XYZ file of C-alpha atoms in Angstrom:
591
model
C 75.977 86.107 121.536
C 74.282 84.805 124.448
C 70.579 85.208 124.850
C 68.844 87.402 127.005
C 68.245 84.999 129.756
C 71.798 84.278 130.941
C 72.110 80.965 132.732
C 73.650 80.896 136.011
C 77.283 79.992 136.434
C 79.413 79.152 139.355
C 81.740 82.786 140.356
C 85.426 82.909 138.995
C 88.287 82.113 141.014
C 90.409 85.518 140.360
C 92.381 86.017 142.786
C 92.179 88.731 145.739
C 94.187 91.894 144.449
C 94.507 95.581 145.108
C 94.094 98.706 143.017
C 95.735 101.544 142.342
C 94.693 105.595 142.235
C 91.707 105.439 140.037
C 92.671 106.594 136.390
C 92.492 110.234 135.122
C 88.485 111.264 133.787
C 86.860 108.555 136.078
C 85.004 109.840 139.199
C 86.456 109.469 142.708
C 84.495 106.555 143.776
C 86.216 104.497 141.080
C 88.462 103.525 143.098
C 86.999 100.420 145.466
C 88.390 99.232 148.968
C 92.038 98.187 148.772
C 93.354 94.690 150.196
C 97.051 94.800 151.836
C 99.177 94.640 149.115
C 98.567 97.716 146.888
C 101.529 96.418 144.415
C 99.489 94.419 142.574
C 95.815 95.735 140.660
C 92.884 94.111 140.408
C 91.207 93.369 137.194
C 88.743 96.000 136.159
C 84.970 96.255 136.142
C 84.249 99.318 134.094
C 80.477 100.419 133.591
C 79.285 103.506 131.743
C 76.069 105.540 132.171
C 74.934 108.514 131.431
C 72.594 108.711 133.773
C 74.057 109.550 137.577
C 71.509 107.025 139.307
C 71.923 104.114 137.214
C 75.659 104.380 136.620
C 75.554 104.205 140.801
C 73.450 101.660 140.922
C 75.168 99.708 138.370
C 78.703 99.963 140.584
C 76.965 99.739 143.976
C 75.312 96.291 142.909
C 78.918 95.287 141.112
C 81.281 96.232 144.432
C 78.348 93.649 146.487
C 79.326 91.025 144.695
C 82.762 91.716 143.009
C 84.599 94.466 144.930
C 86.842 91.961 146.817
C 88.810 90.524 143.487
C 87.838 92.880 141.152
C 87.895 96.757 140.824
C 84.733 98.589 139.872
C 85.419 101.618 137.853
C 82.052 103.673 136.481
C 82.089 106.809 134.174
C 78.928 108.989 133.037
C 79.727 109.365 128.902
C 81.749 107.228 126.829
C 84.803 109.654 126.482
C 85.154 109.861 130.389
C 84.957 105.966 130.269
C 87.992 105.476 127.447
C 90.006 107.833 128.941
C 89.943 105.966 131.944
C 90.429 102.552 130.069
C 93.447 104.163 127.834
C 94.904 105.010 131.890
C 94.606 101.522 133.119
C 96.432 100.477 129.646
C 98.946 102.585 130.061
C 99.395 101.175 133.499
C 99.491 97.537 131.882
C 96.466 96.703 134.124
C 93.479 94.627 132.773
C 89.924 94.737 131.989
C 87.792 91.956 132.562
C 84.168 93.214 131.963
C 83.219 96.135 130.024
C 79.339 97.466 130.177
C 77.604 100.258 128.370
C 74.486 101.256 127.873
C 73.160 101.333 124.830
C 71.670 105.472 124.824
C 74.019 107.691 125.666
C 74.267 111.047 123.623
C 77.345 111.989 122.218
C 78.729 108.219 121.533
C 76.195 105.743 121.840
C 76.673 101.639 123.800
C 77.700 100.287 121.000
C 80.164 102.772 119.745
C 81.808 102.880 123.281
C 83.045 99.297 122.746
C 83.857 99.324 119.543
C 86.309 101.665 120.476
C 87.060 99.778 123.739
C 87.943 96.728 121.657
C 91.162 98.346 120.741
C 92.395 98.663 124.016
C 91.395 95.685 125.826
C 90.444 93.239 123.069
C 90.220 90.470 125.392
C 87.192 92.251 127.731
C 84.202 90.777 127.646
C 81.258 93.291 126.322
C 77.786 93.591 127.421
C 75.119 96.129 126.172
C 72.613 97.632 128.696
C 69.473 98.006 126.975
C 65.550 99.175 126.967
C 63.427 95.949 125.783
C 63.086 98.212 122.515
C 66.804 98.279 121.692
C 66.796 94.464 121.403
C 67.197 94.866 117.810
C 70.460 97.250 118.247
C 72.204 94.986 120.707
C 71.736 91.713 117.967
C 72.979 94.269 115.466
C 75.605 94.977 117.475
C 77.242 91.252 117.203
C 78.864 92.135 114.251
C 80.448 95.686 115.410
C 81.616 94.660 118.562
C 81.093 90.986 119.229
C 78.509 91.551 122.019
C 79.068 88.951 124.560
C 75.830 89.459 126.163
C 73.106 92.334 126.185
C 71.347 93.026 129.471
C 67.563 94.393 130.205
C 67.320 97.282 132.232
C 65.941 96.941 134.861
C 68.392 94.221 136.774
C 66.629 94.022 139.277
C 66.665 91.465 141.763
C 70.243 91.526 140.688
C 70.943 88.220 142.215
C 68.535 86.913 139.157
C 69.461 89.097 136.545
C 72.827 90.902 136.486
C 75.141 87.930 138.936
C 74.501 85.006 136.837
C 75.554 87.249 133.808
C 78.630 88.947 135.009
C 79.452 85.523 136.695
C 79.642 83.504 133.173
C 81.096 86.828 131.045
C 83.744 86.564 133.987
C 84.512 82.675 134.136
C 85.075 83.379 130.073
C 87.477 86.393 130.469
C 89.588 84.397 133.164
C 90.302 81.274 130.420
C 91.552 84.148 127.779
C 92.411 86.522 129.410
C 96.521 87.255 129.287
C 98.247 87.314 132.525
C 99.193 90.752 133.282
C 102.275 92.230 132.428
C 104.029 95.124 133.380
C 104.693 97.753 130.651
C 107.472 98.053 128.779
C 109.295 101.724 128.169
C 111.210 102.405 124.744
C 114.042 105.616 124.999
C 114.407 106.209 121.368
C 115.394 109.357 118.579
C 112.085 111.011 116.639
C 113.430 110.307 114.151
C 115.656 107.292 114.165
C 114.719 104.320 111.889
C 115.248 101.731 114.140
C 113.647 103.711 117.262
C 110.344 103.655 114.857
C 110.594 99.915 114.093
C 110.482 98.913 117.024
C 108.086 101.225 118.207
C 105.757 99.501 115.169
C 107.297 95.751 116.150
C 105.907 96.535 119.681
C 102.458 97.753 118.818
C 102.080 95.537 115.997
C 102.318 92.494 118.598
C 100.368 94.070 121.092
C 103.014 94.930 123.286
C 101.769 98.081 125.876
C 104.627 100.327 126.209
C 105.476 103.919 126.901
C 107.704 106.057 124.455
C 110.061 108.492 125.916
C 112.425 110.501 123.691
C 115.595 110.577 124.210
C 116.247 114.168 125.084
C 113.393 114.409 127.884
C 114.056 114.510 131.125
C 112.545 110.687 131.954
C 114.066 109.804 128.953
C 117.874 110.966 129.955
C 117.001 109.084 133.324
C 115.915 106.109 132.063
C 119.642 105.819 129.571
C 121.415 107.204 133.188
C 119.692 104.048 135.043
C 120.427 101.611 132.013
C 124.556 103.106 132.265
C 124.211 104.118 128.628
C 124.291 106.867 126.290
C 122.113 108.547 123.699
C 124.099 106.432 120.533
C 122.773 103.211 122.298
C 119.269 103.937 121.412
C 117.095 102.902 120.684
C 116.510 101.249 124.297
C 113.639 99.214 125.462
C 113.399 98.671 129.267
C 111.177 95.020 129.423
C 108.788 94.940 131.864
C 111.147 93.183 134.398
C 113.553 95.754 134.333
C 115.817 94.258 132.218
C 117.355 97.169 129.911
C 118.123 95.963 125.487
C 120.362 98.232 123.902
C 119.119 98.105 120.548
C 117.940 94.532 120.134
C 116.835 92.902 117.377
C 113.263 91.523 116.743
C 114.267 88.112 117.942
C 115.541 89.204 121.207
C 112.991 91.900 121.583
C 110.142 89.520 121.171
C 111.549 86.850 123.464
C 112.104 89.481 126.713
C 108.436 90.779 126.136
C 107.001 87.442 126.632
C 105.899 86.709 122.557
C 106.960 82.924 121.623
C 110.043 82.907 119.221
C 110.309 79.080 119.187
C 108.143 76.030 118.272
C 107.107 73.934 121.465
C 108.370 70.708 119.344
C 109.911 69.881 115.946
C 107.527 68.025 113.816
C 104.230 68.796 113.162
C 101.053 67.809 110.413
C 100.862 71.257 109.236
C 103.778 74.785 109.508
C 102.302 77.540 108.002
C 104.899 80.080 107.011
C 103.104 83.474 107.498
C 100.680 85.572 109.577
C 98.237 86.683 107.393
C 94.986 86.614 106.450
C 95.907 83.110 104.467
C 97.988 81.876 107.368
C 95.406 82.733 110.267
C 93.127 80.957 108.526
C 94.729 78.273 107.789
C 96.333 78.124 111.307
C 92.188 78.112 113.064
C 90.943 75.809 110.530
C 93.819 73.469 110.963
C 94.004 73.262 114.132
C 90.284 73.532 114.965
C 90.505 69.711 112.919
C 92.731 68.358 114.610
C 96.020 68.997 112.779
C 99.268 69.668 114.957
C 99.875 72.918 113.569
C 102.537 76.063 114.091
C 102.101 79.509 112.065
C 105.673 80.601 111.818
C 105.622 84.886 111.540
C 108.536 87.013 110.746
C 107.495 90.539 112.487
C 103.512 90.261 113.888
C 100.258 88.961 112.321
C 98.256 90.673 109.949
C 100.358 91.137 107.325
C 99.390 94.075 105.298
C 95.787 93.724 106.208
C 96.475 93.874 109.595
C 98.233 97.033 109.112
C 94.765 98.694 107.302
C 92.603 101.517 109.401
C 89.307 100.376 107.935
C 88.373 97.406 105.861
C 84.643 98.289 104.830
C 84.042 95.891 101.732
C 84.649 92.301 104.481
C 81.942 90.255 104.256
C 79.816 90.560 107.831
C 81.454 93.689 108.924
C 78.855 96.670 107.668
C 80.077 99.326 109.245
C 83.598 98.244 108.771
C 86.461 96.843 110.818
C 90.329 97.830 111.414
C 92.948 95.754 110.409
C 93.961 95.037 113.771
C 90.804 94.278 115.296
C 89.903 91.598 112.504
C 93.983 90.151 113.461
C 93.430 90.466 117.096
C 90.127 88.185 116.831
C 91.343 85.699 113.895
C 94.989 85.251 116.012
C 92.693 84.271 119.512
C 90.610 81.959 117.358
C 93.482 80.078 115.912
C 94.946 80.066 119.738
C 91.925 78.875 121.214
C 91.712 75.330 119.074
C 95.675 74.986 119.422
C 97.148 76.762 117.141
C 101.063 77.749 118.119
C 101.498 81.265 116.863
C 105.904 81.618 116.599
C 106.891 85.044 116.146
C 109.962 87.105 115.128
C 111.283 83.789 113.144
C 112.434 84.640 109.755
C 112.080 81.492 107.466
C 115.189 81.151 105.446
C 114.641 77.937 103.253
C 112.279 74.642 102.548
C 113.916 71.391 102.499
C 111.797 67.965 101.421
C 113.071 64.708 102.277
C 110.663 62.047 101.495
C 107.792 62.499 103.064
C 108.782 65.395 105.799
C 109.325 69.244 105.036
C 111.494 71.010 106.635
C 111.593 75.195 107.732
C 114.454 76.072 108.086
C 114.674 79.451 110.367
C 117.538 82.398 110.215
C 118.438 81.148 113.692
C 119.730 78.161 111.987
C 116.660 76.219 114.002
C 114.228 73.613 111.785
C 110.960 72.886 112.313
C 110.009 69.771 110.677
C 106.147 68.579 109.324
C 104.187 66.174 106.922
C 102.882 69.939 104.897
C 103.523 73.074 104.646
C 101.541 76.098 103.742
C 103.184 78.847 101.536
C 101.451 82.204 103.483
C 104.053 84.797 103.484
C 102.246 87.571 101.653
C 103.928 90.480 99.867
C 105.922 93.694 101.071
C 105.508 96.926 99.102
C 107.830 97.518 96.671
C 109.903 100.288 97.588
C 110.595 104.203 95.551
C 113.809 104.438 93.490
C 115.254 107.960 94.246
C 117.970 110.172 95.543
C 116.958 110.277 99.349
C 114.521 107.994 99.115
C 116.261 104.977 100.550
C 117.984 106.994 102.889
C 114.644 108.881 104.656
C 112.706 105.364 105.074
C 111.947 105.182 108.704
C 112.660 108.697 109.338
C 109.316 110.287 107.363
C 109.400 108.019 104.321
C 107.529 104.789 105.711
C 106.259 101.644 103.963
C 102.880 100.792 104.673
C 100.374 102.264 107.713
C 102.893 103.071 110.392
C 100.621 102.647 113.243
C 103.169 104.625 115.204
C 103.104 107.839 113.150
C 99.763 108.336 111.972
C 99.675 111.057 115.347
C 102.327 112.951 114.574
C 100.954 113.956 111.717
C 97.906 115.730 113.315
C 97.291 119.316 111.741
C 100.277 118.303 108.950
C 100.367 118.074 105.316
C 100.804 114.700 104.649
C 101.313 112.457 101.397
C 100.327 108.886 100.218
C 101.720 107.193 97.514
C 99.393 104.751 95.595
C 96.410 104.310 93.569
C 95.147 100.743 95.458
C 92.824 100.419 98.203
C 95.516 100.492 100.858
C 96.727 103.719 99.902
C 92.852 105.133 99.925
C 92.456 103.670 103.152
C 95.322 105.307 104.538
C 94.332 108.287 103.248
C 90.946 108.434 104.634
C 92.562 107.432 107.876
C 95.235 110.672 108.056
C 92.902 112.761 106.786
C 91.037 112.453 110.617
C 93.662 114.585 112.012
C 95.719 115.694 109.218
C 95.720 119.022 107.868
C 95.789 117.871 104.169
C 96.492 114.826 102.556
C 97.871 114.574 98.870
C 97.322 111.177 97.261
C 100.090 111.026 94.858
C 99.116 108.363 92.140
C 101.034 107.301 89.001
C 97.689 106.156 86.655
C 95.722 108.043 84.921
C 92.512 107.300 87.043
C 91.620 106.239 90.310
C 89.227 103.596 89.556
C 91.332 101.445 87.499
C 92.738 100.285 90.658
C 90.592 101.374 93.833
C 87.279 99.906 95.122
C 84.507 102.303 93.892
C 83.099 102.863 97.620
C 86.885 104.128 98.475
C 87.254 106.606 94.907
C 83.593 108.110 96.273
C 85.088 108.831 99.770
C 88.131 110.540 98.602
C 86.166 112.542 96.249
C 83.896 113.495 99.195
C 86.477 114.219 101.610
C 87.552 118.226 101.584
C 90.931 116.991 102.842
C 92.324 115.102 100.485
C 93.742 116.082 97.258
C 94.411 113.289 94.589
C 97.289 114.222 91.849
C 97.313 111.790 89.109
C 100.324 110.863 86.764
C 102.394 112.332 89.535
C 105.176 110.529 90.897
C 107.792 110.764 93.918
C 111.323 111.059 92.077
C 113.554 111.904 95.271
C 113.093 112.965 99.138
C 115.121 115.771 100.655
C 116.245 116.259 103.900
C 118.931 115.715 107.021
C 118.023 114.166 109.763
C 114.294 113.329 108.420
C 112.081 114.228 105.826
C 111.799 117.600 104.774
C 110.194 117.734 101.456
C 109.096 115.825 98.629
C 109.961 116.077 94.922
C 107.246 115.172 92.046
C 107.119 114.996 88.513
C 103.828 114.916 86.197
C 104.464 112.008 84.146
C 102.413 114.243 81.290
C 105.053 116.781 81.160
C 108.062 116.230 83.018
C 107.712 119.006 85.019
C 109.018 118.754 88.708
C 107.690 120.390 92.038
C 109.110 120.082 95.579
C 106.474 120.146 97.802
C 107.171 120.400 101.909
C 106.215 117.203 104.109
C 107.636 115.356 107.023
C 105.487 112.201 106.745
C 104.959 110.095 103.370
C 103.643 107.011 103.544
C 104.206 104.569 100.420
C 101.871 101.973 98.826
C 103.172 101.016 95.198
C 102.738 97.711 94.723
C 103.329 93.888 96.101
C 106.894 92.259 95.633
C 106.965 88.369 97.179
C 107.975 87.495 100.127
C 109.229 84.643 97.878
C 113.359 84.374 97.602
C 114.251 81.992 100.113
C 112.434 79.301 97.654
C 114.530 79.933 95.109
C 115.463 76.341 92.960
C 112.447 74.510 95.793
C 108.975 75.404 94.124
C 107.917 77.335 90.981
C 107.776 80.555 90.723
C 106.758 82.620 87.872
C 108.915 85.390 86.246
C 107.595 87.957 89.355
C 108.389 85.366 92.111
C 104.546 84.980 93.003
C 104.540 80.750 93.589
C 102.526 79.034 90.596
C 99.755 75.866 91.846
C 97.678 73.702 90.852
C 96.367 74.292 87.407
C 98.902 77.135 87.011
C 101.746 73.767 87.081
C 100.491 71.403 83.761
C 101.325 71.733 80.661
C 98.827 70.511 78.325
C 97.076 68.844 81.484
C 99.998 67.567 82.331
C 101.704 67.358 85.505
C 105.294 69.511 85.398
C 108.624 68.147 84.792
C 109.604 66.206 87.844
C 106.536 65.997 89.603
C 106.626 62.280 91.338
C 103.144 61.572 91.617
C 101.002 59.894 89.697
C 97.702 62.535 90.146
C 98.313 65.926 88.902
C 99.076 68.628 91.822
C 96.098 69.620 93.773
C 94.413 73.212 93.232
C 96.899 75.132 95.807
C 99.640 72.383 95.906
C 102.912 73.840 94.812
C 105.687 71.862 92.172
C 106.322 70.427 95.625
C 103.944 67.499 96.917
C 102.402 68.676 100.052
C 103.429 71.899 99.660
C 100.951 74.715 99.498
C 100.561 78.574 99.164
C 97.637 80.725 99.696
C 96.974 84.085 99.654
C 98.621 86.742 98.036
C 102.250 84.911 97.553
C 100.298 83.149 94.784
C 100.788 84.014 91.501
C 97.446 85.276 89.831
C 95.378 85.613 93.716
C 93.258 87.867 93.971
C 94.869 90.332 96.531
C 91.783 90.587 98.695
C 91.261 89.741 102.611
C 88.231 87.450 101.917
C 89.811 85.428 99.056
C 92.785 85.234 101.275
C 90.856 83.656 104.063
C 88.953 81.038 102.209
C 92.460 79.588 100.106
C 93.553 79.747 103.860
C 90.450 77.289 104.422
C 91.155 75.461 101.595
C 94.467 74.316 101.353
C 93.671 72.705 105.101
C 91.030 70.746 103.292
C 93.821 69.647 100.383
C 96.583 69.643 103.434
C 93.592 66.388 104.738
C 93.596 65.035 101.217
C 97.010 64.894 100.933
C 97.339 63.111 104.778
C 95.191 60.364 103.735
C 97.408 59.366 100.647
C 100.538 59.173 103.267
């Protein structure tokens, strides 16, 4: 965070744009003079005060300076401020500055953007603030990453508030993304493949609009596209260009994601978006290393997919999933890092001293290392109708997609870890009940102690242990649920629409099969995991013993939770991320 005293810096270059009808909740002035061509937006200035003269004074002083290339938009409370921001989303428009002041009743500054964050992640954030809410604005580095906070009063503003807005601006415009125009997906409720994509989309960041496919926009969007309901689902890109159910690969190429390497050979492919593989992607590259992170559906992983991690170190009142991906993955871009996405890795080949990925596309991508990062999927439920519900109620994971359809329903989680708790907690926001089904005996053999507290707090949720999911009945989707009590053997069927399922970690592991060890679970053994008797295994060609995360392979790696005996945690995950790019160094300098 900067310090109080901004330093001048020279005005951005954004170009001269127009703006649309200001967004639904913000006042009628939001909308600033319009240039000629009212086709293409401006980026946003958006400034929230509860009090009517400041908030006035704050956008009079910002249209001075800015209200040729940029739109001023000003609310008077925090919910009339994201309501406007979740408008100019859904209009794939951008944000560029975002300031708050710090007292406001009802949802303080600092709350404001942390909620802000997940729309426009890329904004920069500044805190208005009284000389005595220094303290709150430093605390507020680690909510929000405050850019800057700003002493009220501005005033001469040409002292004060320019030289600020002029530097948080000149940073926006070298990260900013260029805008894009939103995508629209026509899909079935409750069609599998309509909610994976929905999930691949948001996932990736991808703004879109979801139409079903029996609505009126929806029928004209399949009449436009010369189709019929049985080719949905179908995404409309943001050019216009209709896909009639594509695939990830083709998906992710027309929204603009990168699906290919820029070159074939690097120092350092990590396979995986993880926790591990961000990490090791940003430290890599951040040292110099030529390196690609190679990512089968979005980054994250499983972590990414969380509502709350509260036990991550520097993070006290908690963080999302996405929010901790969404700043790791800009990191990692910002030294270098090239971030490929929708490429499923298919095998490892070594020939002397290169490694090659080979990619279900039949492309290779060739490098002196490799890191292992590909995490673990949950293993799935074994039962009539199980198999046959999954994406149509029965979902693996946090469907980010879902969790608002089930506001003011009775909905059940299936797990005793902290993923299931967290999802839990999460539903239970909006939900009308939620039933954590959970095989053990006890909660706490398996789930952080903060997490069994906040269940057993929380009049919402209901926790059934040695209960299990035996089968899932329904047509078209889920309908209800039938458990057994592992005590007696009695069975109940229990009526749902929405169960979400965390039971476990299988590898992401069987395209190595006969290229590194594995142990009898397909979790990849390193390092001291490999001798036997302190010796190096059979075949190893070296003459030192395999370093700590080196694989039966020389210079390959895993980290993270593909390695057998991790320990399954974000922060453990991030520093063997770290580490192997110190070993990956080592293991250069013997070349």
């Amino acid at each position: 965070m900067t310090s109080s005293t901004p330093t001048a810096a020279p005005t951005t270059s954004a170009p001269t744009t127009s703006a649309p009808a200001p967004p639904a909740g913000a006042p009628a002035d939001a909308d600033a003079d319009r240039t000629a061509d009212a086709s293409v937006p401006r980026p946003a200035l958006l400034s929230v005060d509860d009090d009517p003269a400041v908030s006035r004074a704050v956008a009079r002083d910002l249209r001075r300076r800015y209200g040729s290339r940029y739109r001023v938009v000003r609310a008077e409370s925090g919910d009339a401020a994201l309501e406007a921001l979740r408008e100019l989303k859904l209009r794939g428009e951008q944000v560029a500055v975002l300031l708050a002041d710090h007292r406001m009743p009802g949802m303080t500054g600092i709350e404001f953007l942390e909620q802000a964050m997940d729309l426009f992640p890329q904004a920069r954030r500044v805190l208005l603030t009284a000389y005595a809410d220094t303290e709150a604005a430093i605390d507020a580095v680690n909510v929000v990453d405050l850019d800057h906070y700003l002493l009220k009063p501005w005033a001469p503003p040409e002292e004060k508030l320019y030289p600020v807005i002029d530097a948080q601006l000149d940073a926006w415009a070298v990260s900013a993304p260029p805008p894009v125009p939103q995508a629209k997906v026509v899909g079935h409720r409750w069609s599998a493949r309509s909610s994976q994509v929905r999930e691949f989309l948001a996932r990736n960041q991808v703004s879109y609009r979801w139409f079903a496919s029996d609505s009126a926009e929806g029928r004209r969007l399949l009449d436009a596209a010369g189709v019929d309901e049985s080719a949905v689902p179908l995404v409309v890109t943001p050019d216009g260009e209709p896909l009639s159910a594509p695939d990830d690969a083709t998906l992710a190429a027309r929204v603009g994601l990168a699906t290919s390497p820029t070159t074939d050979f690097y120092d350092l492919v990590v396979v995986g978006g993880g926790p591990a593989g961000l990490s090791a992607a940003l430290y890599g590259a951040s040292e110099g290393l030529r390196t690609a992170l190679v990512e089968r559906v979005a980054t994250g992983g499983q972590a990414g997919q969380s509502s709350r991690i509260e036990n991550y170190l520097g993070f006290p009142d908690g963080v999302s999933g996405a929010q901790l991906t969404e700043r790791a993955r800009r990191q990692a871009v910002r030294f270098g890092a090239e971030i490929v996405l929708a490429a499923d890795v298919v095998g490892l080949d070594v020939q002397g001293s290169a490694r090659h990925v080979r990619l279900a596309d039949g492309s290779v991508v060739g490098a002196h290392t490799v890191l292992l990062a590909s995490g673990v999927a949950y293993r799935e439920l074994d039962g009539p109708g199980l198999s046959a519900l999954t994406g149509r109620g029965v979902y693996y994971g946090s469907a980010l997609t879902e969790a608002p359809a089930c506001e003011d329903q009775d909905v059940f989680v299936v797990g005793g870890a902290n993923s299931a708790g967290q999802s839990a907690m999460h539903l239970s926001r909006t939900a009308r009940s939620v039933t954590l089904v959970v095989r053990g005996e006890h909660l706490s053999s398996s789930m952080s102690h903060y997490l069994v507290e906040q269940l057993a707090a929380n009049p919402k949720v209901r926790v059934r242990t040695c209960c299990e999911v035996v089968e899932a009945v329904g047509d078209d989707h889920l309908e209800r649920l039938v458990l057994r009590d592992s005590r007696t053997g009695e069975k109940e069927e229990v009526e749902t629409s929405h169960a979400f399922v965390f039971i476990g970690a299988v590898p992401r592991t069987d395209w190595l099969d006969g290229t590194v060890a594995r142990d009898a679970r397909g979790f990849v053994l390193a390092g001291p995991d490999l001798l036997d008797e302190g010796r190096p295994p059979s075949g190893w060609p070296l003459d030192r013993p395999p370093y700590h995360l080196e694989t039966s392979r020389p210079g390959v790696f895993v980290a993270g939770d593909a390695r057998a005996e991790s320990a399954k945690r974000v922060a453990s995950a991030v520093g063997e991320g770290a580490m192997a790019v110190m070993l990956v160094h080592r293991y250069l300098e013997q070349l």
